[in-house]
């Protein structure tokens, strides 16, 4: 099988996804005819206000939240920043200790590092070789002045799903015993659309989501902020989003987020079955056809669409270029760091050497990928790895 000149096989859905046509259709009226500012009083504006309200209801229903607990933002990065800084600033008189993990997205890690510059104390928990953080490690890290625990729901590079519900429950029990408040945040940016998310069931206080990870528009996301959570807003001004996030609402974006979340929730089970089949087939073929292959992440508790694989004796960049040349889009680590030559912090945290980390490929499937796409990938990739391994090394110092 070969693909035509201009056809592209897109296998980087963890980086971003295409906009579903139904989502675009839902958004268009608010870019064109119903363009009013939701804060104004006349009829045109009230159409926009109604669209925002209905979108908020849809999202709240899907996530098991109250309508007033949904705060629309510009995306996952803002939601993570707002959750951590908002709580830290609101609770700085109570305590200044934050607990997170070594494999969080940079939107969480860099925010925590920034808070350290402002006098906060942060514990970065290790993970096991599958990328899981243990509930006991979280509990043991809690201190007298701990105010916040932030653990991602599913990792964007290796796909490992964390036991968020267990962690949140244990933290809340400990906090209650000691008669204090410890808040729990989860970055669910990679999980949304793929996993069932019910904030009540999870027992968390805050959760971050970004629309472009599940076929919604980019530049829009949300923060679930449980009622009563101490919170100092990051962005102030006109007092939109119940004072939690000022700025004129991105009406088309909000409508698109709600529509995309609804669609991906409705066909999630069906899509996941097909993704898991393709994912497992890729893993099976690669491990059968090649030596020196390490599959990263948890063998069972992993995102349905994620294949993270490290190849001994090759570097990630020539692999990506070879795939690109064959019309296949994939990624080395996460999209945000694929332009940097530093080895991934996630792969180092699960115990990989810098060298093995550099030889890592992330394939993330999407709902539109076909068996034919997988056939073609399996035709191209193993041969590419063999070819790269046979090439005389360009630099002898490795």
Coordinates of C-alpha atoms in Angstrom, one line a residue:
X1 CA 0.0 0.0 0.0
X2 CA 1.2 3.5 -0.7
X3 CA -0.4 6.9 -0.2
X4 CA -1.0 9.5 -2.8
X5 CA 1.2 12.6 -3.1
X6 CA -0.8 15.0 -1.0
X7 CA -2.4 12.6 1.4
X8 CA -1.2 12.9 5.0
X9 CA -1.6 10.3 7.7
X10 CA -2.0 12.2 10.9
X11 CA -0.9 10.4 14.0
X12 CA -0.3 13.2 16.4
X13 CA -3.7 13.7 18.0
X14 CA -2.2 14.3 21.5
X15 CA -0.7 17.5 20.1
X16 CA -3.9 18.8 18.5
X17 CA -6.9 17.5 16.6
X18 CA -8.9 18.7 13.5
X19 CA -12.1 20.6 14.0
X20 CA -15.1 18.3 13.5
X21 CA -17.5 19.8 10.8
X22 CA -20.4 19.7 13.2
X23 CA -18.4 21.8 15.6
X24 CA -17.6 24.4 13.0
X25 CA -21.3 24.5 12.0
X26 CA -22.3 25.2 15.6
X27 CA -19.7 28.0 15.9
X28 CA -20.2 29.9 12.6
X29 CA -23.4 31.8 13.6
X30 CA -21.5 33.4 16.5
X31 CA -18.7 34.5 14.2
X32 CA -21.0 36.0 11.7
X33 CA -24.7 36.9 12.4
X34 CA -24.9 36.5 16.3
X35 CA -21.8 38.5 17.0
X36 CA -23.0 40.5 20.0
X37 CA -21.0 40.9 23.2
X38 CA -22.8 38.7 25.8
X39 CA -22.5 41.5 28.4
X40 CA -24.6 43.9 26.5
X41 CA -28.4 44.2 27.0
X42 CA -29.9 44.3 23.5
X43 CA -31.3 41.3 21.6
X44 CA -28.3 40.6 19.5
X45 CA -26.1 40.4 22.6
X46 CA -28.7 38.2 24.4
X47 CA -28.4 35.6 21.6
X48 CA -24.7 35.3 22.4
X49 CA -25.4 35.3 26.2
X50 CA -27.9 32.4 25.7
X51 CA -25.3 30.4 23.6
X52 CA -22.8 30.8 26.4
X53 CA -25.3 29.8 29.1
X54 CA -26.4 26.7 27.1
X55 CA -22.8 25.7 26.5
X56 CA -22.1 26.0 30.2
X57 CA -25.1 23.8 31.0
X58 CA -24.0 21.2 28.5
X59 CA -20.4 21.0 29.9
X60 CA -21.6 21.0 33.5
X61 CA -24.0 18.1 32.8
X62 CA -21.3 16.0 31.0
X63 CA -18.7 16.7 33.8
X64 CA -21.2 16.2 36.7
X65 CA -20.6 19.7 37.9
X66 CA -22.8 22.6 38.9
X67 CA -23.3 25.2 36.2
X68 CA -21.7 27.9 38.4
X69 CA -18.5 25.8 38.7
X70 CA -17.5 26.0 35.0
X71 CA -15.1 28.8 34.2
X72 CA -14.3 29.2 30.5
X73 CA -10.6 30.0 29.8
X74 CA -8.2 30.3 26.8
X75 CA -7.1 26.7 27.1
X76 CA -5.4 24.1 29.2
X77 CA -2.3 26.2 30.0
X78 CA -4.4 29.1 31.4
X79 CA -6.6 26.6 33.4
X80 CA -3.5 25.0 35.0
X81 CA -2.0 28.4 35.8
X82 CA -5.2 29.7 37.2
X83 CA -5.8 26.6 39.4
X84 CA -2.4 26.6 40.9
X85 CA -1.8 30.3 41.3
X86 CA -5.4 31.1 42.1
X87 CA -5.4 28.7 45.1
X88 CA -1.8 29.5 46.2
X89 CA -2.5 33.2 46.4
X90 CA -5.9 32.7 48.1
X91 CA -4.4 30.4 50.7
X92 CA -0.9 31.8 51.2
X93 CA -1.8 32.8 54.8
X94 CA -2.8 29.3 55.6
X95 CA 0.1 27.5 54.0
X96 CA 2.6 27.6 51.2
X97 CA 3.3 23.9 50.3
X98 CA 2.3 22.4 47.0
X99 CA 2.6 18.7 46.0
X100 CA 2.8 17.7 42.3
X101 CA 4.5 15.0 40.2
X102 CA 7.7 14.9 38.1
X103 CA 5.8 14.0 35.0
X104 CA 3.2 16.9 34.8
X105 CA 2.8 19.0 31.7
X106 CA 5.0 22.1 31.6
X107 CA 1.9 24.2 32.2
X108 CA 1.9 22.7 35.7
X109 CA 5.6 22.2 36.3
X110 CA 6.7 25.7 35.2
X111 CA 3.8 27.3 37.2
X112 CA 5.0 25.4 40.3
X113 CA 8.6 26.5 39.7
X114 CA 7.4 30.1 39.3
X115 CA 5.5 29.8 42.6
X116 CA 8.8 28.7 44.3
X117 CA 10.3 32.0 43.2
X118 CA 7.4 33.7 45.2
X119 CA 8.3 31.8 48.3
X120 CA 6.1 28.7 47.9
X121 CA 7.6 25.2 48.7
X122 CA 6.9 22.5 46.1
X123 CA 7.4 18.7 46.3
X124 CA 7.8 17.0 42.9
X125 CA 6.9 13.3 43.4
X126 CA 8.6 10.5 41.5
X127 CA 6.7 8.0 39.5
X128 CA 7.3 4.2 38.9
X129 CA 8.7 2.8 35.7
X130 CA 5.2 2.8 34.2
X131 CA 4.8 6.4 35.0
X132 CA 2.3 6.0 37.9
X133 CA 2.4 8.1 41.0
X134 CA 1.5 6.2 44.2
X135 CA -1.2 7.3 46.5
X136 CA 1.0 6.6 49.5
X137 CA 3.8 8.8 48.1
X138 CA 1.2 11.6 47.9
X139 CA 0.1 11.1 51.5
X140 CA 3.6 10.9 52.8
X141 CA 4.5 14.2 51.0
X142 CA 1.7 16.1 52.8
X143 CA 3.0 18.5 55.4
X144 CA 1.5 20.8 58.1
X145 CA 1.3 23.7 55.6
X146 CA 0.2 21.8 52.4
X147 CA -2.6 23.6 50.6
X148 CA -2.7 22.0 47.1
X149 CA -2.1 18.7 45.4
X150 CA -2.0 18.7 41.6
X151 CA -1.7 15.4 39.7
X152 CA -2.6 14.9 36.0
X153 CA -5.3 12.5 35.0
X154 CA -3.4 11.0 32.0
X155 CA 0.0 11.7 30.7
X156 CA 0.4 13.5 27.4
X157 CA 3.6 11.7 26.4
X158 CA 3.3 8.1 27.6
X159 CA -0.5 7.9 28.1
X160 CA -0.4 6.5 31.7
X161 CA -3.7 7.1 33.6
X162 CA -3.3 8.1 37.2
X163 CA -5.5 6.9 40.1
X164 CA -6.9 10.4 40.7
X165 CA -10.0 9.2 42.6
X166 CA -7.9 7.2 45.1
X167 CA -5.4 10.1 45.5
X168 CA -8.2 12.7 46.0
X169 CA -10.0 10.5 48.5
X170 CA -6.9 9.8 50.6
X171 CA -5.9 13.5 50.6
X172 CA -9.4 14.6 51.7
X173 CA -9.5 12.0 54.5
X174 CA -6.1 13.2 55.8
X175 CA -7.2 16.8 55.6
X176 CA -10.4 16.1 57.5
X177 CA -8.5 14.2 60.2
X178 CA -6.3 17.2 60.7
X179 CA -9.1 19.6 60.3
X180 CA -7.7 21.6 57.4
X181 CA -8.2 22.3 53.7
X182 CA -6.1 20.7 51.1
X183 CA -7.3 21.2 47.6
X184 CA -6.9 18.7 44.7
X185 CA -6.4 19.8 41.1
X186 CA -6.1 17.5 38.1
X187 CA -4.9 18.4 34.6
X188 CA -7.3 16.4 32.5
X189 CA -6.3 18.0 29.1
X190 CA -5.3 14.6 27.6
X191 CA -8.0 12.7 29.3
X192 CA -11.0 14.7 28.2
X193 CA -12.9 13.1 25.3
X194 CA -11.1 9.8 25.9
X195 CA -12.0 9.0 29.5
X196 CA -15.2 9.3 31.4
X197 CA -14.9 12.4 33.7
X198 CA -17.2 13.0 36.6
X199 CA -15.9 15.6 39.0
X200 CA -18.1 14.5 41.9
X201 CA -17.1 10.9 41.5
X202 CA -13.4 11.9 41.3
X203 CA -13.7 14.0 44.5
X204 CA -11.5 16.8 43.2
X205 CA -11.8 20.6 43.6
X206 CA -10.4 21.7 40.2
X207 CA -9.9 20.3 36.7
X208 CA -8.4 21.6 33.5
X209 CA -9.6 20.9 30.0
X210 CA -8.7 22.2 26.5
X211 CA -11.1 22.0 23.5
X212 CA -8.5 21.4 20.7
X213 CA -7.6 18.0 22.2
X214 CA -11.1 16.5 21.3
X215 CA -11.8 18.1 17.9
X216 CA -12.9 21.5 19.2
X217 CA -11.3 24.9 18.4
X218 CA -8.0 25.9 19.9
X219 CA -7.7 28.9 22.2
X220 CA -10.6 27.8 24.5
X221 CA -10.7 25.6 27.5
X222 CA -12.2 25.5 30.9
X223 CA -11.4 25.2 34.6
X224 CA -13.8 23.3 36.8
X225 CA -13.8 25.3 40.1
X226 CA -15.7 23.6 42.9
X227 CA -18.1 25.8 44.8
X228 CA -16.4 27.3 47.8
X229 CA -12.8 26.8 46.6
X230 CA -10.6 29.6 47.8
X231 CA -9.5 31.3 44.5
X232 CA -7.8 34.5 43.5
X233 CA -8.5 35.2 39.8
X234 CA -5.5 35.4 37.5
X235 CA -7.2 37.8 35.0
X236 CA -9.3 40.6 36.3
X237 CA -11.2 43.4 34.6
X238 CA -14.8 43.3 33.7
X239 CA -15.8 40.5 36.1
X240 CA -17.0 38.0 33.5
X241 CA -17.2 34.3 34.5
X242 CA -18.5 35.2 38.0
X243 CA -15.5 37.3 38.6
X244 CA -13.2 34.3 38.1
X245 CA -11.9 35.2 34.7
X246 CA -12.5 38.6 33.2
X247 CA -12.5 39.3 29.4
X248 CA -15.2 39.4 26.8
X249 CA -16.3 35.8 26.3
X250 CA -15.0 33.9 23.3
X251 CA -18.6 32.9 22.3
X252 CA -17.8 30.8 19.2
X253 CA -15.0 29.1 21.1
X254 CA -17.2 28.3 24.0
X255 CA -20.0 27.0 21.8
X256 CA -17.4 24.9 19.9
X257 CA -15.9 23.4 23.1
X258 CA -19.4 22.3 24.4
X259 CA -20.3 20.8 21.0
X260 CA -17.0 18.9 20.7
X261 CA -17.2 17.6 24.3
X262 CA -20.8 16.4 23.7
X263 CA -19.9 14.7 20.4
X264 CA -16.8 13.0 21.8
X265 CA -18.7 11.9 24.9
X266 CA -21.5 10.4 22.8
X267 CA -19.3 8.3 20.6
X268 CA -16.5 7.7 23.1
X269 CA -17.0 4.0 23.8
X270 CA -17.3 3.1 20.2
X271 CA -14.3 5.1 19.2
X272 CA -12.2 3.8 22.1
X273 CA -12.8 0.2 21.1
X274 CA -11.5 0.9 17.6
X275 CA -8.5 3.0 18.9
X276 CA -7.4 0.3 21.4
X277 CA -7.5 -2.3 18.6
X278 CA -5.2 -0.2 16.4
X279 CA -3.0 0.9 19.3
X280 CA -2.4 -2.7 20.4
X281 CA -1.7 -3.8 16.9
X282 CA 1.0 -1.2 16.4
X283 CA 2.6 -2.2 19.7
X284 CA 2.4 -5.9 18.8
X285 CA 3.9 -5.4 15.3
X286 CA 6.8 -3.2 16.5
X287 CA 7.8 -5.5 19.3
X288 CA 7.6 -8.6 17.0
X289 CA 9.5 -7.1 14.1
X290 CA 12.2 -5.1 15.9
X291 CA 14.7 -5.7 18.7
X292 CA 15.6 -3.0 21.2
X293 CA 12.0 -1.7 21.5
X294 CA 10.6 -0.3 24.8
X295 CA 6.9 0.5 25.1
X296 CA 6.6 3.4 27.5
X297 CA 3.7 3.9 30.0
X298 CA 1.4 1.5 31.8
X299 CA 0.5 -1.7 29.9
X300 CA -3.2 -1.5 30.9
X301 CA -4.0 1.9 32.5
X302 CA -3.2 4.0 29.4
X303 CA -5.0 6.2 27.0
X304 CA -6.8 4.3 24.2
X305 CA -4.9 6.1 21.5
X306 CA -1.4 6.4 22.8
X307 CA 1.7 4.4 21.7
X308 CA 4.9 5.7 23.2
X309 CA 7.9 3.7 22.0
X310 CA 11.6 4.0 22.5
X311 CA 14.0 2.5 19.9
X312 CA 17.6 1.7 21.0
X313 CA 20.3 3.0 18.8
X314 CA 18.3 5.7 16.9
X315 CA 17.5 9.3 17.5
X316 CA 14.0 10.6 17.4
X317 CA 14.6 13.4 14.9
X318 CA 15.6 11.3 11.9
X319 CA 12.7 9.0 12.7
X320 CA 10.2 11.9 12.6
X321 CA 11.8 13.3 9.4
X322 CA 11.7 9.8 7.8
X323 CA 8.0 9.5 8.7
X324 CA 7.3 13.0 7.5
X325 CA 8.9 12.2 4.2
X326 CA 6.5 9.2 3.9
X327 CA 3.5 11.5 4.7
X328 CA 3.1 10.5 8.3
X329 CA 2.8 13.0 11.1
X330 CA 4.0 11.8 14.6
X331 CA 5.9 13.3 17.5
X332 CA 8.9 12.7 19.6
X333 CA 7.8 13.7 23.1
X334 CA 5.0 16.2 23.7
X335 CA 4.2 18.8 21.1
X336 CA 5.3 21.7 23.4
X337 CA 8.8 20.3 23.6
X338 CA 9.3 18.6 20.3
X339 CA 11.3 21.6 19.0
X340 CA 13.7 21.4 22.0
X341 CA 16.6 18.9 22.0
X342 CA 16.4 18.3 25.8
X343 CA 15.4 14.7 26.6
X344 CA 11.8 14.5 27.8
X345 CA 11.4 15.0 31.6
X346 CA 8.7 12.3 31.5
X347 CA 11.0 9.7 30.0
X348 CA 13.8 10.5 32.4
X349 CA 11.3 10.3 35.3
X350 CA 10.4 6.7 34.3
X351 CA 14.0 5.8 34.4
X352 CA 15.2 6.1 30.8
X353 CA 18.7 7.1 30.0
X354 CA 19.0 10.4 28.1
X355 CA 20.0 8.4 25.0
X356 CA 17.0 6.1 25.1
X357 CA 14.7 9.1 25.8
X358 CA 16.0 10.8 22.6
X359 CA 15.1 7.8 20.6
X360 CA 11.4 8.0 21.5
X361 CA 8.4 8.2 19.1
X362 CA 4.9 9.1 20.2
X363 CA 2.1 7.9 18.0
X364 CA -1.4 9.1 19.0
X365 CA -4.3 7.8 17.0
X366 CA -7.6 9.6 16.3
X367 CA -11.2 8.7 15.4
X368 CA -10.6 9.1 11.7
X369 CA -7.5 6.9 11.4
X370 CA -8.2 3.7 9.5
X371 CA -6.8 0.2 9.4
X372 CA -5.2 1.3 6.2
X373 CA -3.3 4.0 8.0
X374 CA -2.0 1.4 10.4
X375 CA -1.0 -0.9 7.6
X376 CA 0.9 1.9 5.9
X377 CA 2.6 2.9 9.2
X378 CA 3.7 -0.7 9.8
X379 CA 5.1 -0.9 6.3
X380 CA 7.1 2.3 6.8
X381 CA 8.2 2.5 10.4
X382 CA 10.0 -0.9 11.1
X383 CA 12.0 -0.5 7.8
X384 CA 12.9 3.1 8.7
X385 CA 14.2 2.0 12.1
X386 CA 16.3 -0.8 10.5
X387 CA 17.7 1.6 7.9
X388 CA 18.6 4.2 10.5
X389 CA 20.3 1.5 12.7
X390 CA 22.3 0.3 9.7
X391 CA 23.6 3.8 8.8
X392 CA 27.2 4.5 10.0
X393 CA 26.9 6.8 13.0
X394 CA 27.4 10.5 12.1
X395 CA 29.0 11.2 15.4
X396 CA 31.3 8.7 17.1
X397 CA 31.0 10.3 20.6
X398 CA 27.7 8.6 21.4

